[in-house]
Tab-separated table of C-alpha atoms and ligand atoms in Angstrom:
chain	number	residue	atom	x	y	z
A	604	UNK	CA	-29.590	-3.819	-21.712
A	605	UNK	CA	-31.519	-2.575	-18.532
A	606	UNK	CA	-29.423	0.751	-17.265
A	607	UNK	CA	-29.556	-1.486	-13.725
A	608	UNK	CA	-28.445	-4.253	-14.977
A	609	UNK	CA	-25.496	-3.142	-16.643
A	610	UNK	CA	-24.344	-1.039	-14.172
A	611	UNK	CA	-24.469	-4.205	-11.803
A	612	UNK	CA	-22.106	-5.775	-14.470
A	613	UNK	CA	-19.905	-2.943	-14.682
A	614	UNK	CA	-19.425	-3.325	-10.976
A	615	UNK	CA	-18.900	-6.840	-11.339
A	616	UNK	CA	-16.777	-6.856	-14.370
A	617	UNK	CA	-14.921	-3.619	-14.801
A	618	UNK	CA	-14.331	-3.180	-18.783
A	619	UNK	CA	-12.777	0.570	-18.136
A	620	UNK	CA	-11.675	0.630	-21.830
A	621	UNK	CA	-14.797	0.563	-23.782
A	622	UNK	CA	-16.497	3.336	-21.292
A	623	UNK	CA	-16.957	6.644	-23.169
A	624	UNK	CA	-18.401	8.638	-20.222
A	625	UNK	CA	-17.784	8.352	-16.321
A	626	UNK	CA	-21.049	6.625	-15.066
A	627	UNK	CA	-22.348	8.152	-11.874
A	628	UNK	CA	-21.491	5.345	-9.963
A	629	UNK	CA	-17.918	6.079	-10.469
A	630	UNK	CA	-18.333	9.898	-10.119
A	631	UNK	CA	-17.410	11.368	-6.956
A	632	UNK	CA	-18.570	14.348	-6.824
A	633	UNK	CA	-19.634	14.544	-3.366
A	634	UNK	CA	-15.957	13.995	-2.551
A	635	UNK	CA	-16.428	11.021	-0.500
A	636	UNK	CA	-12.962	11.321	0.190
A	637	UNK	CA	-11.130	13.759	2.872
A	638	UNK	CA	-10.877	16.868	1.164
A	639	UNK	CA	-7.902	19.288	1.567
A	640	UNK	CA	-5.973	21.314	-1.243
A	641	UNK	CA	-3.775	19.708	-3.641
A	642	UNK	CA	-0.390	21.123	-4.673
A	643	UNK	CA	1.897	19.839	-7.292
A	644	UNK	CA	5.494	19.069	-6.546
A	645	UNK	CA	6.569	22.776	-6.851
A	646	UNK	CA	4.828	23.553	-3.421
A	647	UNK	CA	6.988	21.053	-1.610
A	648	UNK	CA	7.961	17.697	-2.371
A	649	UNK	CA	8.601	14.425	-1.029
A	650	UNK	CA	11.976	14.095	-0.234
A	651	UNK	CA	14.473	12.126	-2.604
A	652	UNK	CA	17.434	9.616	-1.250
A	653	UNK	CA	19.862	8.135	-2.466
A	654	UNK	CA	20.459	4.982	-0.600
A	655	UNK	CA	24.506	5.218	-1.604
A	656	UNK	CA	24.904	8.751	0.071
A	657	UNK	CA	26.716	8.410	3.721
A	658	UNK	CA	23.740	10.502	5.329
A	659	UNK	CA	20.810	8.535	4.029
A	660	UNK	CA	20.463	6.555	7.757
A	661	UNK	CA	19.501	10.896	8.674
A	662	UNK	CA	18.080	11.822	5.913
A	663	UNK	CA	15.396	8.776	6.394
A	664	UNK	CA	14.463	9.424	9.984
A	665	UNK	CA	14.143	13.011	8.961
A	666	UNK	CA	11.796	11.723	5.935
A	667	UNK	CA	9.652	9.338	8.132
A	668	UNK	CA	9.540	12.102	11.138
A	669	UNK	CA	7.902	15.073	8.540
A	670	UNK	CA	6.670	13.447	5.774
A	671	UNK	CA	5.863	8.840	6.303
A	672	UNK	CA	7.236	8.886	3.112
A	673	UNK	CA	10.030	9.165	0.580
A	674	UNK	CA	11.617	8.412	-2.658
A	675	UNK	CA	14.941	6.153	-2.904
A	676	UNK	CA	17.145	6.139	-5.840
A	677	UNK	CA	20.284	3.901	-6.229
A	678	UNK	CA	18.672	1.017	-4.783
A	679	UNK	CA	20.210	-1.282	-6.007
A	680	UNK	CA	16.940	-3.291	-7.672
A	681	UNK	CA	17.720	-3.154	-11.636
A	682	UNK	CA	16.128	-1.216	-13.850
A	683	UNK	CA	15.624	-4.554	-16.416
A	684	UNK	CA	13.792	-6.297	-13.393
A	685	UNK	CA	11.616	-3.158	-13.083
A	686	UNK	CA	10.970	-2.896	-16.700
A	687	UNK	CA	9.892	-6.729	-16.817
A	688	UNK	CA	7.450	-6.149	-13.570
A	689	UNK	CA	5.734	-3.748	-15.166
A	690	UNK	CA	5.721	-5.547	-18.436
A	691	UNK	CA	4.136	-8.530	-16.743
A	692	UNK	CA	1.790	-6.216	-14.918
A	693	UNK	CA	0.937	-4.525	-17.965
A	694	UNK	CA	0.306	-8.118	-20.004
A	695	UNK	CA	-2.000	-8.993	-16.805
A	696	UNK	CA	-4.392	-6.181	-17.019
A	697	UNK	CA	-4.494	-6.360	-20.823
A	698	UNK	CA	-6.456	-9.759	-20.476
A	699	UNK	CA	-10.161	-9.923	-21.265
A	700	UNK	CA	-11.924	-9.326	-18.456
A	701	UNK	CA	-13.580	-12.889	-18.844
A	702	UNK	CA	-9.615	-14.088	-18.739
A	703	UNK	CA	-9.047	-11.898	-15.708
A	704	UNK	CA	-11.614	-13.096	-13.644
A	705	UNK	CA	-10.650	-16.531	-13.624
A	706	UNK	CA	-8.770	-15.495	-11.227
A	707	UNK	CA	-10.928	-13.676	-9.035
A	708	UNK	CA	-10.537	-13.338	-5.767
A	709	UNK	CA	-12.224	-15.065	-3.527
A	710	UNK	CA	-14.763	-13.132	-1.188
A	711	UNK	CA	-12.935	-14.775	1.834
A	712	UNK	CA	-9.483	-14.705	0.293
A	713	UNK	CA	-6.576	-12.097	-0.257
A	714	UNK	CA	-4.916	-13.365	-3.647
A	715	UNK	CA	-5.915	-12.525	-6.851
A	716	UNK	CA	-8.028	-10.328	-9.330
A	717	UNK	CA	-10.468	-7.262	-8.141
A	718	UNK	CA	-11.667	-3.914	-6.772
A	719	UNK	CA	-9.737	-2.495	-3.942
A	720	UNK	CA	-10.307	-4.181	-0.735
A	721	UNK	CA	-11.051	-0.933	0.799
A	722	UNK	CA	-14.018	-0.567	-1.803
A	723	UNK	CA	-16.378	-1.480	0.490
A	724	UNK	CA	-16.443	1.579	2.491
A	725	UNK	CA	-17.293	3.454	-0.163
A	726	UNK	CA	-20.449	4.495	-1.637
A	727	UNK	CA	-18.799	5.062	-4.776
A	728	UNK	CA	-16.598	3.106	-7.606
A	729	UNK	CA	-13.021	3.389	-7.684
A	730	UNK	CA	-11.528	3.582	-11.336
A	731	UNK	CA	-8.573	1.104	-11.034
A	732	UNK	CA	-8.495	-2.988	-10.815
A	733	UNK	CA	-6.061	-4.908	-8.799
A	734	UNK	CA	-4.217	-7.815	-8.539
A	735	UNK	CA	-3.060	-9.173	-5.194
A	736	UNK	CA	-0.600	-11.529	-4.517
A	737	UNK	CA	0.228	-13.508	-1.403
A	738	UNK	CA	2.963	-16.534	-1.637
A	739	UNK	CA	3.355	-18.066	-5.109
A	740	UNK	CA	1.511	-16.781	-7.641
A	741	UNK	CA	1.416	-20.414	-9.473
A	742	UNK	CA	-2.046	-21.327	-9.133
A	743	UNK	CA	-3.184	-17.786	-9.945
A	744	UNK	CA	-1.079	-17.373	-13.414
A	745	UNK	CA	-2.172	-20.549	-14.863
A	746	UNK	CA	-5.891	-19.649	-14.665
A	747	UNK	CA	-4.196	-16.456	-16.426
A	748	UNK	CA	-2.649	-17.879	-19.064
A	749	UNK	CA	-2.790	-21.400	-18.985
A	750	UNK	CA	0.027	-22.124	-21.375
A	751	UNK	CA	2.751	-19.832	-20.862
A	752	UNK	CA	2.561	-18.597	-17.432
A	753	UNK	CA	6.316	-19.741	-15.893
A	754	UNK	CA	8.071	-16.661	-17.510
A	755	UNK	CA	5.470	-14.246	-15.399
A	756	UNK	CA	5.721	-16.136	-12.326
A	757	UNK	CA	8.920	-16.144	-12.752
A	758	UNK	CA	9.623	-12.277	-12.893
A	759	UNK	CA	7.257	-11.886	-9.691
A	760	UNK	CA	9.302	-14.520	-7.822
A	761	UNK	CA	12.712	-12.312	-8.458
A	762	UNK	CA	10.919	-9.153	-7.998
A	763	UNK	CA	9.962	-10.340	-4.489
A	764	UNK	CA	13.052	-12.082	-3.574
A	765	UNK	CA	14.620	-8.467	-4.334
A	766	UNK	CA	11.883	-6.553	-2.692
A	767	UNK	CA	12.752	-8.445	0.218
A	768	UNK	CA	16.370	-7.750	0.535
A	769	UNK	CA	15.690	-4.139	-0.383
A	770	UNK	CA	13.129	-3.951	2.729
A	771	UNK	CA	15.241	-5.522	5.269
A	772	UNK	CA	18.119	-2.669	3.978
A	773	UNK	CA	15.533	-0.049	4.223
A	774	UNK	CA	14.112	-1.553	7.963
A	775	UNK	CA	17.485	-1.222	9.204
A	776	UNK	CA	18.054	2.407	8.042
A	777	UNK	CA	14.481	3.498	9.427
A	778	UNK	CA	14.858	1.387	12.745
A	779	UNK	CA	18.828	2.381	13.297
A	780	UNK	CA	17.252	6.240	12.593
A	781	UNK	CA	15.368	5.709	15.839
A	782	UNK	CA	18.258	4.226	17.789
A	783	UNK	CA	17.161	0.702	17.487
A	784	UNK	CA	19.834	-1.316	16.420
A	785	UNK	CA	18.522	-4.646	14.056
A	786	UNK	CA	20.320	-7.058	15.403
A	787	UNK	CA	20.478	-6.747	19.160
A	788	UNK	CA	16.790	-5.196	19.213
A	789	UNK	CA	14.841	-6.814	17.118
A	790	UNK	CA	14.503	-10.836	17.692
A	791	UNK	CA	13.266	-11.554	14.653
A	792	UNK	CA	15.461	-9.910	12.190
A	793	UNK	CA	17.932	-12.939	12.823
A	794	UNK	CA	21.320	-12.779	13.359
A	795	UNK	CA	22.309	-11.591	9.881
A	796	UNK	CA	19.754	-8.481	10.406
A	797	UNK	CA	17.825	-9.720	7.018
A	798	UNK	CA	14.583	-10.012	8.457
A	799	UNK	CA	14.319	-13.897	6.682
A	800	UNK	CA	11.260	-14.255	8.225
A	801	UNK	CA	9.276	-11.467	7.243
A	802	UNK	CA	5.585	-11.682	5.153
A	803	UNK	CA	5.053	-10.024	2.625
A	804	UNK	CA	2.179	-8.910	-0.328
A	805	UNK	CA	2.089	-8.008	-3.958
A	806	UNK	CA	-0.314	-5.863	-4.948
A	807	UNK	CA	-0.634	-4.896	-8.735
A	808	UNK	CA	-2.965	-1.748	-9.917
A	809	UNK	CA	-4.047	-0.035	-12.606
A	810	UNK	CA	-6.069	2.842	-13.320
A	811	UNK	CA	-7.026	3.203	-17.046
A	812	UNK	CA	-7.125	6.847	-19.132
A	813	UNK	CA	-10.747	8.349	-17.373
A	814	UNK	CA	-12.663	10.339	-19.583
A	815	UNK	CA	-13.744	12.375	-16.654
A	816	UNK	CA	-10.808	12.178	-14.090
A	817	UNK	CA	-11.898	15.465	-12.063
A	818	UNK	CA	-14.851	13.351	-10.831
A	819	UNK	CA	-13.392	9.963	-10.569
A	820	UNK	CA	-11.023	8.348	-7.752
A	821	UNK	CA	-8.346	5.692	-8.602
A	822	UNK	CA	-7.759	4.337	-5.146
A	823	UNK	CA	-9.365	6.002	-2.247
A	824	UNK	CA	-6.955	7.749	0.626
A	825	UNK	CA	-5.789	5.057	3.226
A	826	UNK	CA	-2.637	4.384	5.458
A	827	UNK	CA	-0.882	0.864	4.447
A	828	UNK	CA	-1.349	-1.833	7.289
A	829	UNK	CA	2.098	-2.543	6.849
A	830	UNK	CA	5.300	-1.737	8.096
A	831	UNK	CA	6.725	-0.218	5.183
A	832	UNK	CA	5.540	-0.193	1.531
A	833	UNK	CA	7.919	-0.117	-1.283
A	834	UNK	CA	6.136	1.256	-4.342
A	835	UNK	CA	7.274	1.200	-8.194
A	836	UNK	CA	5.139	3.414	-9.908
A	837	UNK	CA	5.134	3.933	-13.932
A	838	UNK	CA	5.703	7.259	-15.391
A	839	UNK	CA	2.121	8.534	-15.047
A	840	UNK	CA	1.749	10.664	-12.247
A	841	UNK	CA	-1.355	9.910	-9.765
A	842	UNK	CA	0.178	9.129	-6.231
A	843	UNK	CA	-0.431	11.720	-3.653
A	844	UNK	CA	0.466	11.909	-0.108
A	845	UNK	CA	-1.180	14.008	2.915
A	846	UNK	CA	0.963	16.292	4.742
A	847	UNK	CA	-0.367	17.727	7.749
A	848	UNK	CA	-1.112	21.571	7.850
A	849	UNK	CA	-0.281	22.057	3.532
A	850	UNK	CA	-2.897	19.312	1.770
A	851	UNK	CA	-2.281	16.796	-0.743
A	852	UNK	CA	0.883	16.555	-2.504
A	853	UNK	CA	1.810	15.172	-5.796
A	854	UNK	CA	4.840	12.117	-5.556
A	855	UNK	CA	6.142	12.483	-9.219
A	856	UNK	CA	7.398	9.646	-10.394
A	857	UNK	CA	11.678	9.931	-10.677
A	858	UNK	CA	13.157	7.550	-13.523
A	859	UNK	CA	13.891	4.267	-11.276
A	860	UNK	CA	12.982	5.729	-8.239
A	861	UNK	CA	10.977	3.366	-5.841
A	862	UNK	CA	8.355	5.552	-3.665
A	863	UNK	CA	8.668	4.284	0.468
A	864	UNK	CA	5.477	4.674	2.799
A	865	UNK	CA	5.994	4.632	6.382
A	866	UNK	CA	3.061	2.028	7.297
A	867	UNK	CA	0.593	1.615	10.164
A	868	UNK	CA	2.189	-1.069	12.153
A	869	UNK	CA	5.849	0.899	11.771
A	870	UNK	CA	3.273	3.612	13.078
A	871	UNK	CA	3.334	1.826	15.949
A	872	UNK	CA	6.812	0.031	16.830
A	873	UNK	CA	7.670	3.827	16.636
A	874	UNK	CA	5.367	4.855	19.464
A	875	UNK	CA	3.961	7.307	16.454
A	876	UNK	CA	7.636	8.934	16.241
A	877	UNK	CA	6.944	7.865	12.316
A	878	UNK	CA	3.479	8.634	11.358
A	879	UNK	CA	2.085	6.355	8.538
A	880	UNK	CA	1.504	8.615	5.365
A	881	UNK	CA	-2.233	8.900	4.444
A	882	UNK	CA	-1.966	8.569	-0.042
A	883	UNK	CA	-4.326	8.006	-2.600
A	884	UNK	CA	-4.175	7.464	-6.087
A	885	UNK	CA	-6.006	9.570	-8.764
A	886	UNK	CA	-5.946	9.340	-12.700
A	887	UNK	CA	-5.284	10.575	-15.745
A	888	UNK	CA	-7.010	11.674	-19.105
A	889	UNK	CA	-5.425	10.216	-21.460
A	890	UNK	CA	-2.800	7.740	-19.858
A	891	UNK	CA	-3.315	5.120	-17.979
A	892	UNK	CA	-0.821	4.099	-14.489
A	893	UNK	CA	0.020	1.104	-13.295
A	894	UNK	CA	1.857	1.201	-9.931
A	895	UNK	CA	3.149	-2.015	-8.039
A	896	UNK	CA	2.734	-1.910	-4.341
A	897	UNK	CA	5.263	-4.291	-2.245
A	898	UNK	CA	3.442	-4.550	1.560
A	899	UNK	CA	5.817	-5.412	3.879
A	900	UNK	CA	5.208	-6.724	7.446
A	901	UNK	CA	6.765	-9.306	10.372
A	902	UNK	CA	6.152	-12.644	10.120
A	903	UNK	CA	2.742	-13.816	11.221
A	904	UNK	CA	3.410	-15.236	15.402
A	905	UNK	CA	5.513	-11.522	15.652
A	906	UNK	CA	3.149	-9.153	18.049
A	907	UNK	CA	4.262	-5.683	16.835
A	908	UNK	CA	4.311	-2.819	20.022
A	909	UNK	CA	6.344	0.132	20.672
A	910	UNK	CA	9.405	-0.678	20.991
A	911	UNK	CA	11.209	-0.774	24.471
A	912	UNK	CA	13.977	1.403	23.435
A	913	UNK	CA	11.705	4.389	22.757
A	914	UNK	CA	9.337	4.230	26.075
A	915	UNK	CA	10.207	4.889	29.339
A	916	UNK	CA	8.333	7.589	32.070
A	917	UNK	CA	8.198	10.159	29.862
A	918	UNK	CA	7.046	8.445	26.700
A	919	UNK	CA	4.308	5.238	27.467
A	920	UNK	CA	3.535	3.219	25.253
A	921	UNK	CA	0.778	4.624	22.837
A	922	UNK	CA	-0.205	1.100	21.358
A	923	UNK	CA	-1.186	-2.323	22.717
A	924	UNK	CA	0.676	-5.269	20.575
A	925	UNK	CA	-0.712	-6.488	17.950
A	926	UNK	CA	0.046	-9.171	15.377
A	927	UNK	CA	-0.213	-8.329	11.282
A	928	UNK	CA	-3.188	-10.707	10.819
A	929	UNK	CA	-5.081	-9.062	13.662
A	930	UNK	CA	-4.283	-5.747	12.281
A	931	UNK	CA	-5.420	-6.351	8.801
A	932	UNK	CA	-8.960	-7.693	10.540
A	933	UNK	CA	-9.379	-4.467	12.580
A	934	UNK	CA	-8.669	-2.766	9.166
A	935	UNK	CA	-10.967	-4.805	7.615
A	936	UNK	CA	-13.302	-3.613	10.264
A	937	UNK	CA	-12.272	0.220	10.850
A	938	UNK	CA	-10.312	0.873	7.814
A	939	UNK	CA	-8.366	4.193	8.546
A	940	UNK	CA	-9.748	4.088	12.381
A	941	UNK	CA	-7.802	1.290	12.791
A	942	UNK	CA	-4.676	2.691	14.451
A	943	UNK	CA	-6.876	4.564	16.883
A	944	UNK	CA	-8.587	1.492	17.653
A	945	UNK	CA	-5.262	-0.120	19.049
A	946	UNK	CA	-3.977	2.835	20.969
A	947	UNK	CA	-3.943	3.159	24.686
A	948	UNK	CA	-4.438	6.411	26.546
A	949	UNK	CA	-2.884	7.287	30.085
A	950	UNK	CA	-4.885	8.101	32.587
A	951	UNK	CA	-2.882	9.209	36.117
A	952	UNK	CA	-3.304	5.809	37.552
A	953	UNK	CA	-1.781	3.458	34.721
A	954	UNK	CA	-3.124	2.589	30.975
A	955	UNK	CA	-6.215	1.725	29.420
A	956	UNK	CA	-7.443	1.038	26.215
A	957	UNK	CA	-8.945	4.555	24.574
A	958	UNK	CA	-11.735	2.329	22.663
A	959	UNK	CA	-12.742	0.043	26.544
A	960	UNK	CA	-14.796	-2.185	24.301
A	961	UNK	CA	-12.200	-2.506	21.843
A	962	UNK	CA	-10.824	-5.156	24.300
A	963	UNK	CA	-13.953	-7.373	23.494
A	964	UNK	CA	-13.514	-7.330	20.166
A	965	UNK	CA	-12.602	-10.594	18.384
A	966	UNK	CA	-9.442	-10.072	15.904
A	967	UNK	CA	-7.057	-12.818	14.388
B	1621	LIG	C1	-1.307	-7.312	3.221
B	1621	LIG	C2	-2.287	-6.555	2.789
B	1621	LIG	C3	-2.302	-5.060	2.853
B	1621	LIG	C4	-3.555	-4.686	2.087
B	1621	LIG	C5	-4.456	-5.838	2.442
B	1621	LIG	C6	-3.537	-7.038	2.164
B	1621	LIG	O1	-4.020	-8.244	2.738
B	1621	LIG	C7	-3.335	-7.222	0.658
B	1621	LIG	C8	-3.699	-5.954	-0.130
B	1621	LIG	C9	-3.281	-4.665	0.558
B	1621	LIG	C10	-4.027	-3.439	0.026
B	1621	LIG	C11	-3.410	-2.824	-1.234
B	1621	LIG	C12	-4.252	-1.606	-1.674
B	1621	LIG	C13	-4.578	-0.673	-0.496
B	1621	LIG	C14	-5.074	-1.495	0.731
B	1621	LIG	C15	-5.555	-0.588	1.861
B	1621	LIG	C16	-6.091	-2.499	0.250
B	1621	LIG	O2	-7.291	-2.336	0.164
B	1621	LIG	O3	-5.452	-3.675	-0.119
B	1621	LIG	C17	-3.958	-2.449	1.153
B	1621	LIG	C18	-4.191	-3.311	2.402
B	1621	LIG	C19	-3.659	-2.630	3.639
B	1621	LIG	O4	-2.515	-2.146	3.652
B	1621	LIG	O5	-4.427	-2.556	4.610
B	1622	AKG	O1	-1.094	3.481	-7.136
B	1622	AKG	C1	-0.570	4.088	-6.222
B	1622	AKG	O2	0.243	4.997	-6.407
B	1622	AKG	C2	-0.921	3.764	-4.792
B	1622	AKG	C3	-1.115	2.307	-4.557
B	1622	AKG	C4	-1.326	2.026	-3.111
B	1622	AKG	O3	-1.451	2.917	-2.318
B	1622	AKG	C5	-1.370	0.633	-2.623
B	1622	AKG	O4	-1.322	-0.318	-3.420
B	1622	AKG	O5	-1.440	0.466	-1.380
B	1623	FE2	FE1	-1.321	2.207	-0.260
């Protein structure tokens, strides 16, 4: 086959398993990416809570102040739920590719099968596929496996219904860490403070064994548009995290733990008090990782701003309000200029948009 040619349908149809050698569109060796040290967890590491200790509302803000991220153990989501997740995950990726992208995704849409959205600001390959779910993920399983897809839907339906509970837990503890109190504060977290309304993601990845993993990049560094991401990652290490004035650091995986990124549009409803973590994944060798990424957000009418409680004189507000659907477009747009793209500035005389012509730009 033409070298052109099958390169085109290695783009289109990643087959990571039967390459022997990292083709140079996957290599990055001009580093692409931003480049600061890496340090493995011995250096300093992300901190670890346990949601059942009495100080974890303190130990969170102080988590989401330093670092936009943590780990949680004693969660509360069970450990057979996780084990099936990643089970169904695993069974997913396992398909031919033929099988797999059946149920491609759509170049307008956001659910199902292929490369990173973020791909395209790349010159280069990621090494990873994904899987993205929004709503049910009916239509997309029985392309998948036409004849016995209920049991996987059905492990993604409890998975989310779980995700969701844990996210409204964890929303209160980050919020209530800032002062804001759920249910007085926040209109749309309903009376019961369980955030019923809320949207939410699923986005499945893996990143086979590389046979050249110096050079390659699983999933490129980025912020998450959201306002918090829970992620469950296998026990392959590959998830780092950028923490300003040391470099990149490795998040080891704990048995059970679930790994919590402080997101871009929390970023904001904080008035930047909790700085969305910039992560990326990279991979491995000899094992592959599979890491499940749940992308939390408000539900779609919700404008997200700073929140009253934290602005006053002293502290304007650093970001005009935005809903998640226009966010994700000016991502889609700016990718990680995105947050600068919504902030204000303060001149002496009142506020203005930083980016003037931002305000003539169509989002939503
Ligand atoms: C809700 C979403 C966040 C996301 C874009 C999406 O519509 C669904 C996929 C999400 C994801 C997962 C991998 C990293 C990321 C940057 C990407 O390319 O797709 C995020 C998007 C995001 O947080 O901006
Ligand atoms: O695989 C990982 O550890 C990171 C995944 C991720 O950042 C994402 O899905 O947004
Ligand atoms: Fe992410």
């Amino acid at each position: 086959m033409p070298s052109r040619l099958s390169d085109a349908i290695i783009r289109l149809h990643p087959d990571f398993t039967s390459l022997q050698e990292l083709p140079e569109s996957y290599a990055w060796n001009q580093r692409d990416d931003i480049d600061y040290p890496s340090f493995d967890s011995s250096a300093e590491s992300v901190p670890i809570i346990d949601l059942n200790d009495p100080n974890a509302l303190q130990n969170i803000g102080h988590a989401c102040r330093t670092w936009g991220v943590f780990q949680v153990i004693n969660h509360g989501v069970s450990t057979t739920l996780l084990d099936m997740v990643e089970s169904t995950s695993r069974t997913l990726f396992s398909l031919p590719v033929n099988q797999k992208l059946k149920a491609a995704r759509s170049p307008d849409g956001v659910s199902g099968y292929g490369f990173a959205r973020i791909s395209s600001f790349f010159s280069k390959l990621m090494w990873s596929e994904g899987f993205t779910i929004v709503g049910s993920p009916d239509e997309h399983f029985r392309q998948l496996w036409p004849h016995d897809y209920t049991n996987h839907c059905d492990v993604i339906k409890e998975y989310k219904q779980e995700m969701k509970k844990l996210a409204g837990r964890l929303m209160c503890l980050m919020l209530g860490s800032l002062g804001i109190t759920a249910k007085q504060d926040i209109k749309w977290a309903g009376p019961k403070s369980e955030f019923k309304e809320a949207s939410a993601a699923l986005q499945l990845n893996y990143y086979p064994a590389c046979p050249d993993p110096d050079r390659a990049m699983g999933l490129a560094a980025h912020t998450d548009s959201t306002l918090l991401t829970i992620l469950y990652q296998n026990s392959t290490s590959g998830l780092q995290v950028l923490k300003e004035g040391v470099g990149w650091i490795k998040v080891s995986p704990v048995p059970d733990g679930l790994v919590i990124n402080v997101g871009d549009l929390m970023h904001i409803l904080s008035n930047g008090s909790y700085p969305s973590v910039l992560h990326r994944a990279m991979v491995n060798r000899t094992r592959h990782r599979l890491s499940i990424a749940y992308l939390y957000g408000p539900p779609s009418s919700v404008k997200i701003s700073p929140h009253p409680k934290l602005v006053g004189p002293t502290h304007p507000p650093l970001y005009r309000p935005i809903t998640w659907n226009e966010y994700l477009d000016t991502k889609a747009k700016y990718f990680n200029k995105a947050l600068s793209w919504v902030r204000v500035c303060v001149p002496l005389n009142g506020l203005v948009d930083v980016n003037e012509h931002n305000n003539s730009v169509k989002v939503g």
